[in-house]
Short mmCIF file of C-alpha atoms in Angstrom, two decimals:
data_model
loop_
_atom_site.label_atom_id
_atom_site.label_comp_id
_atom_site.label_asym_id
_atom_site.label_seq_id
_atom_site.Cartn_x
_atom_site.Cartn_y
_atom_site.Cartn_z
CA MET A 108 109.00 100.73 118.88
CA ARG A 109 110.57 97.86 117.08
CA GLY A 110 110.43 97.42 113.28
CA SER A 111 111.80 94.81 110.92
CA ARG A 112 111.33 92.10 108.39
CA ARG A 113 110.90 89.84 111.38
CA SER A 114 110.36 92.58 113.95
CA ARG A 115 109.13 96.16 113.35
CA THR A 116 109.31 99.01 115.89
CA GLY A 117 108.04 96.43 118.19
CA VAL A 118 106.59 94.01 115.58
CA ARG A 119 107.23 90.23 115.49
CA THR A 120 109.45 89.13 118.33
CA ALA A 121 111.62 86.75 120.00
CA SER A 122 113.81 85.20 117.36
CA ALA A 123 115.97 88.01 117.14
CA VAL A 124 109.83 97.16 116.56
CA ALA A 125 92.99 109.10 101.19
CA ALA A 126 93.86 111.51 103.07
CA VAL A 127 91.01 112.45 105.18
CA ALA A 128 90.54 115.54 103.15
CA LEU A 129 89.26 118.14 105.58
CA CYS A 130 89.60 120.85 103.00
CA ALA A 131 86.27 120.02 101.34
CA ALA A 132 83.73 122.77 101.86
CA GLY A 133 81.23 122.04 104.57
CA LEU A 134 82.81 118.77 105.77
CA THR A 135 81.81 118.26 109.41
CA THR A 136 84.19 116.61 111.84
CA TYR A 137 82.97 115.86 115.38
CA GLY A 138 80.55 118.77 115.02
CA VAL A 139 83.19 121.16 113.66
CA VAL A 140 82.58 122.63 110.20
CA HIS A 141 85.63 122.90 107.95
CA ASP A 142 85.62 124.80 104.68
CA GLY A 143 88.14 125.72 102.07
CA GLY A 144 87.85 129.47 102.58
CA GLY A 145 87.50 131.80 99.63
CA HIS A 146 87.55 135.37 98.38
CA GLY A 147 85.06 137.87 97.00
CA SER A 148 81.28 138.13 97.39
CA ALA A 149 80.70 134.37 97.22
CA ALA A 150 82.95 133.85 100.22
CA ARG A 151 81.36 136.76 102.09
CA SER A 152 77.85 135.39 101.56
CA ALA A 153 78.78 131.84 102.53
CA LYS A 154 77.78 130.41 105.88
CA PRO A 155 80.30 131.56 108.52
CA ARG A 156 82.85 129.02 109.68
CA ALA A 157 81.88 127.43 112.98
CA PRO A 158 84.07 128.43 115.93
CA ARG A 159 86.85 126.15 117.09
CA PRO A 160 85.60 123.55 119.57
CA GLU A 161 85.67 124.50 123.22
CA ARG A 162 88.77 123.05 124.87
CA VAL A 163 87.18 121.11 127.72
CA TRP A 164 89.80 119.41 129.87
CA ASP A 165 89.99 117.80 133.31
CA THR A 166 93.53 117.95 134.72
CA SER A 167 92.73 115.24 137.29
CA PRO A 168 91.24 112.20 135.50
CA SER A 169 90.19 109.33 137.77
CA SER A 170 91.30 106.49 135.45
CA LEU A 171 93.58 105.94 132.48
CA ALA A 172 93.93 103.59 129.50
CA ALA A 173 97.00 103.43 127.26
CA VAL A 174 97.01 102.59 123.55
CA GLY A 175 99.87 102.50 121.09
CA ASP A 176 102.95 100.45 120.33
CA SER A 177 106.04 98.93 121.96
CA MET A 178 107.15 102.19 123.55
CA THR A 179 104.07 102.03 125.77
CA ARG A 180 104.68 98.33 126.43
CA GLY A 181 108.18 99.00 127.79
CA PHE A 182 109.74 96.84 125.09
CA ASP A 183 113.43 96.05 125.66
CA ALA A 184 113.55 98.14 128.83
CA CYS A 185 113.99 95.14 131.16
CA SER A 186 115.30 92.31 128.98
CA VAL A 187 116.04 91.67 125.33
CA LEU A 188 113.16 91.40 122.86
CA THR A 189 110.57 91.37 125.63
CA ASP A 190 107.74 93.64 126.73
CA CYS A 191 108.02 95.08 130.24
CA PRO A 192 104.71 96.91 130.87
CA GLU A 193 105.57 97.55 134.50
CA VAL A 194 107.97 100.28 133.31
CA SER A 195 105.51 101.82 130.83
CA TRP A 196 105.57 105.62 130.87
CA SER A 197 101.76 105.60 130.80
CA THR A 198 100.54 102.86 133.14
CA GLY A 199 103.64 101.26 134.71
CA SER A 200 104.16 100.56 138.40
CA ASP A 201 107.98 100.77 138.52
CA PRO A 202 109.03 103.42 141.09
CA ASP A 203 112.01 104.42 138.95
CA VAL A 204 109.64 105.47 136.17
CA ASP A 205 106.86 107.12 138.19
CA SER A 206 104.42 106.64 135.34
CA LEU A 207 101.70 109.05 134.30
CA ALA A 208 99.11 106.84 135.99
CA VAL A 209 101.04 106.87 139.26
CA ARG A 210 101.55 110.63 139.10
CA LEU A 211 97.84 111.20 138.47
CA LEU A 212 96.21 108.48 140.56
CA GLY A 213 98.78 107.47 143.16
CA ARG A 214 100.20 103.95 143.34
CA GLU A 215 97.08 102.27 144.65
CA GLY A 216 94.85 104.17 142.26
CA ALA A 217 97.08 103.36 139.31
CA ALA A 218 97.04 99.65 140.18
CA LYS A 219 93.24 99.61 140.19
CA HIS A 220 92.31 102.18 137.59
CA SER A 221 94.84 102.10 134.75
CA TRP A 222 95.03 99.62 131.86
CA ASN A 223 97.50 99.07 129.03
CA TYR A 224 96.04 98.08 125.65
CA ALA A 225 99.12 98.99 123.61
CA ARG A 226 100.69 96.25 121.49
CA THR A 227 104.24 95.78 120.38
CA GLY A 228 104.32 96.21 116.61
CA ALA A 229 101.11 98.24 116.38
CA ARG A 230 100.70 100.91 113.74
CA MET A 231 98.31 103.86 113.74
CA ARG A 232 95.72 101.76 111.93
CA ASP A 233 95.56 99.51 115.01
CA VAL A 234 94.81 102.27 117.51
CA ALA A 235 91.06 102.43 116.88
CA GLY A 236 90.74 98.75 117.76
CA GLN A 237 92.72 99.28 120.95
CA ILE A 238 90.38 102.11 121.93
CA GLU A 239 87.44 99.78 121.31
CA LYS A 240 88.97 97.32 123.77
CA ALA A 241 89.45 100.08 126.33
CA ALA A 242 85.91 101.42 125.98
CA PRO A 243 84.21 99.07 128.49
CA ARG A 244 86.50 100.49 131.20
CA SER A 245 85.29 104.04 130.52
CA PRO A 246 88.70 105.57 131.28
CA GLY A 247 88.81 109.24 132.09
CA LEU A 248 91.97 109.62 130.00
CA VAL A 249 93.31 107.72 126.99
CA THR A 250 96.99 108.11 126.11
CA VAL A 251 98.13 107.57 122.52
CA LEU A 252 101.72 107.02 121.40
CA ALA A 253 101.87 105.46 117.94
CA GLY A 254 103.36 106.10 114.52
CA ALA A 255 106.96 104.94 114.79
CA ASN A 256 106.02 101.60 113.25
CA ASP A 257 104.45 103.43 110.32
CA ALA A 258 107.88 104.88 109.54
CA CYS A 259 109.91 101.81 110.55
CA ARG A 260 109.31 99.55 107.56
CA ASP A 261 111.46 97.38 105.33
CA THR A 262 111.91 100.18 102.79
CA VAL A 263 111.10 103.86 102.48
CA GLN A 264 108.46 102.95 99.91
CA ASP A 265 106.73 100.76 102.50
CA MET A 266 106.24 103.57 105.01
CA THR A 267 102.59 104.41 105.66
CA PRO A 268 101.54 107.26 103.34
CA VAL A 269 100.68 110.44 105.21
CA ALA A 270 97.13 110.36 103.84
CA ASP A 271 96.59 106.85 105.17
CA PHE A 272 98.10 107.82 108.51
CA ARG A 273 95.66 110.74 108.71
CA THR A 274 92.73 108.49 107.88
CA ALA A 275 93.74 106.01 110.58
CA PHE A 276 94.22 108.65 113.27
CA HIS A 277 91.02 110.45 112.30
CA HIS A 278 89.17 107.15 112.63
CA ALA A 279 90.75 106.46 116.03
CA LEU A 280 89.58 109.85 117.31
CA ALA A 281 86.13 109.22 115.87
CA VAL A 282 85.95 105.91 117.75
CA ALA A 283 87.04 107.63 120.94
CA HIS A 284 84.42 110.34 120.41
CA ASP A 285 81.70 107.77 119.78
CA ARG A 286 82.59 105.13 122.38
CA LEU A 287 84.13 107.39 125.05
CA PRO A 288 82.46 110.79 124.65
CA LYS A 289 83.46 111.94 128.14
CA SER A 290 87.05 110.69 127.97
CA GLU A 291 90.03 112.89 127.23
CA VAL A 292 92.78 111.91 124.79
CA TYR A 293 96.44 112.78 125.28
CA VAL A 294 98.48 112.34 122.09
CA ALA A 295 102.27 112.07 122.25
CA SER A 296 104.29 112.98 119.18
CA VAL A 297 106.28 110.34 117.30
CA PRO A 298 109.92 110.48 118.47
CA ASP A 299 112.75 111.64 116.24
CA LEU A 300 113.96 108.28 114.94
CA LYS A 301 117.01 109.84 113.34
CA ARG A 302 118.17 111.13 116.69
CA LEU A 303 117.77 107.65 118.18
CA TRP A 304 119.97 106.33 115.37
CA SER A 305 122.56 109.03 115.96
CA GLN A 306 122.75 108.20 119.66
CA GLY A 307 122.81 104.42 119.37
CA ARG A 308 125.09 103.98 116.35
CA GLY A 309 128.22 104.39 118.45
CA ASN A 310 127.47 101.29 120.50
CA PRO A 311 128.84 98.01 119.02
CA LEU A 312 126.19 95.88 120.75
CA GLY A 313 123.44 98.14 119.52
CA ARG A 314 124.66 97.90 115.93
CA GLN A 315 124.66 94.11 116.17
CA VAL A 316 121.11 94.04 117.54
CA TRP A 317 119.98 96.39 114.80
CA LYS A 318 121.10 93.81 112.26
CA LEU A 319 118.26 91.60 113.50
CA GLY A 320 116.00 93.95 111.57
CA ILE A 321 114.98 96.71 113.98
CA CYS A 322 113.54 99.68 112.04
CA PRO A 323 115.30 98.94 108.73
CA THR A 324 114.34 102.25 107.12
CA MET A 325 116.41 104.08 109.70
CA LEU A 326 118.85 101.53 111.13
CA GLU A 327 119.82 99.28 108.22
CA ASP A 328 123.52 99.70 107.33
CA SER A 329 123.73 101.84 110.45
CA GLY A 330 127.34 102.82 109.83
CA ALA A 331 126.81 103.94 106.24
CA ARG A 332 127.21 107.68 105.69
CA ASP A 333 126.98 107.81 101.90
CA ALA A 334 124.50 109.97 100.05
CA ALA A 335 121.93 107.20 99.56
CA ALA A 336 121.92 106.27 103.26
CA THR A 337 121.62 109.91 104.23
CA ARG A 338 118.70 110.43 101.86
CA ARG A 339 116.97 107.35 103.26
CA ARG A 340 117.28 108.49 106.87
CA ASP A 341 116.23 112.02 105.98
CA ALA A 342 113.15 110.63 104.22
CA VAL A 343 112.19 108.73 107.36
CA ARG A 344 112.63 111.82 109.50
CA GLU A 345 110.58 113.91 107.08
CA ARG A 346 107.80 111.33 107.23
CA VAL A 347 107.81 111.43 111.03
CA VAL A 348 107.58 115.23 110.91
CA ALA A 349 104.58 114.89 108.58
CA TYR A 350 102.95 112.36 110.91
CA ASN A 351 103.34 114.78 113.80
CA SER A 352 101.69 117.52 111.78
CA VAL A 353 98.74 115.19 111.25
CA LEU A 354 98.53 114.46 114.98
CA ARG A 355 98.55 118.17 115.77
CA GLU A 356 95.90 119.07 113.20
CA GLU A 357 93.50 116.21 113.90
CA CYS A 358 93.78 116.57 117.68
CA ALA A 359 93.09 120.30 117.44
CA ALA A 360 89.76 119.54 115.73
CA VAL A 361 88.22 117.80 118.75
CA PRO A 362 87.42 119.30 122.16
CA ARG A 363 88.82 116.62 124.47
CA CYS A 364 92.18 116.05 122.83
CA ARG A 365 95.61 117.39 123.72
CA PHE A 366 98.72 116.99 121.60
CA ASP A 367 102.11 117.24 123.32
CA ASP A 368 103.07 120.09 120.97
CA GLY A 369 105.97 118.02 119.64
CA ALA A 370 107.63 117.54 123.03
CA VAL A 371 108.49 113.87 122.57
CA PHE A 372 109.84 114.48 119.06
CA GLU A 373 111.98 117.34 120.32
CA TYR A 374 113.24 115.58 123.45
CA ARG A 375 116.99 114.98 123.15
CA PHE A 376 117.16 111.30 124.07
CA GLY A 377 120.71 110.38 125.03
CA THR A 378 122.27 106.97 125.60
CA GLY A 379 121.05 107.01 129.18
CA GLN A 380 117.46 107.14 127.96
CA LEU A 381 117.90 104.26 125.49
CA SER A 382 117.55 100.54 126.13
CA HIS A 383 120.91 98.88 126.71
CA TRP A 384 119.53 95.87 124.88
CA ASP A 385 118.78 97.50 121.54
CA TRP A 386 119.91 101.16 121.91
CA PHE A 387 116.71 102.34 120.26
CA HIS A 388 113.72 101.84 122.56
CA PRO A 389 113.45 103.89 125.77
CA SER A 390 115.19 102.59 128.87
CA ARG A 391 113.64 102.96 132.31
CA ASP A 392 115.04 106.47 132.41
CA GLY A 393 113.67 107.15 128.94
CA GLN A 394 110.25 105.91 130.04
CA ALA A 395 110.45 108.24 133.06
CA ARG A 396 111.14 111.18 130.76
CA LEU A 397 108.10 110.29 128.64
CA ALA A 398 105.99 110.16 131.80
CA GLU A 399 107.34 113.55 132.87
CA ILE A 400 106.46 115.11 129.52
CA ALA A 401 102.97 113.61 129.58
CA PHE A 402 102.24 114.68 133.14
CA ALA A 403 103.22 118.29 132.43
CA ARG A 404 100.96 118.34 129.38
CA VAL A 405 97.98 116.57 130.93
CA THR A 406 97.95 118.74 134.05
CA ALA A 407 98.54 122.07 132.30
CA PRO A 408 95.57 124.35 133.04
CA GLU A 409 95.17 125.37 129.39
CA ALA A 410 96.03 123.73 126.09
CA VAL A 411 99.27 124.94 124.54
CA SER A 412 98.23 124.38 120.94
#
């Protein structure tokens, strides 16, 4: 989840992480009709809105593919400025993490039937391509954790507009629907980047690493508490909240998709769950907590949202 001029929420490494307007009348999305509603006789005589899609869900998928960014690659969990996919919350093999794949498939099953297509530095616009790469495997479940890089840019003005984020996620779900019609999609919310800042800013090493350019919109001038710095961080948090609203809405429009209902965003990451290399990405313990959240959501008998 690295972001910077040289490295964004998991972007470039080692030298150191419009709107799809669904309000248009009659627009069909994955077989679901959306309309703008209305009042009076015209609305009453209009074609009835189609029912919400049936929430089909298998709580015991037989295989798993992960897409997303550096959080799913285990970036900075094992060593500085390095991916460590073995501790990935989604597909990792590390016994301290007990990844989602291990919890669902067992250790042997996870080793044979889970694959990690996430990429450090990826943004939501990259997820559709990752799903394309996963498609030949025909995974029973696809996990998605992306969006932090869309907020972690050089400036607030560079953050991905919400409309563009919606378009990218909508496209990713369309690719999944087309290429993997029998696969389920679990979508994790974007974490609260402001909380990660608030937890890591007290660590001198973390502040020095942040100067390398990790998530400048949130972490630049990490000790500054003036009005401008506060407005900047609040703007980033507000954008993340908006991204999570998009994830919720778009996921709710397709039958085989489950959103985590904001669980990752709301999780109170402490210093024990943060990388001791950059005090921003999840540590092994943080990865384990992500796996725990995902497992509870994936295996729930009914969708929460």
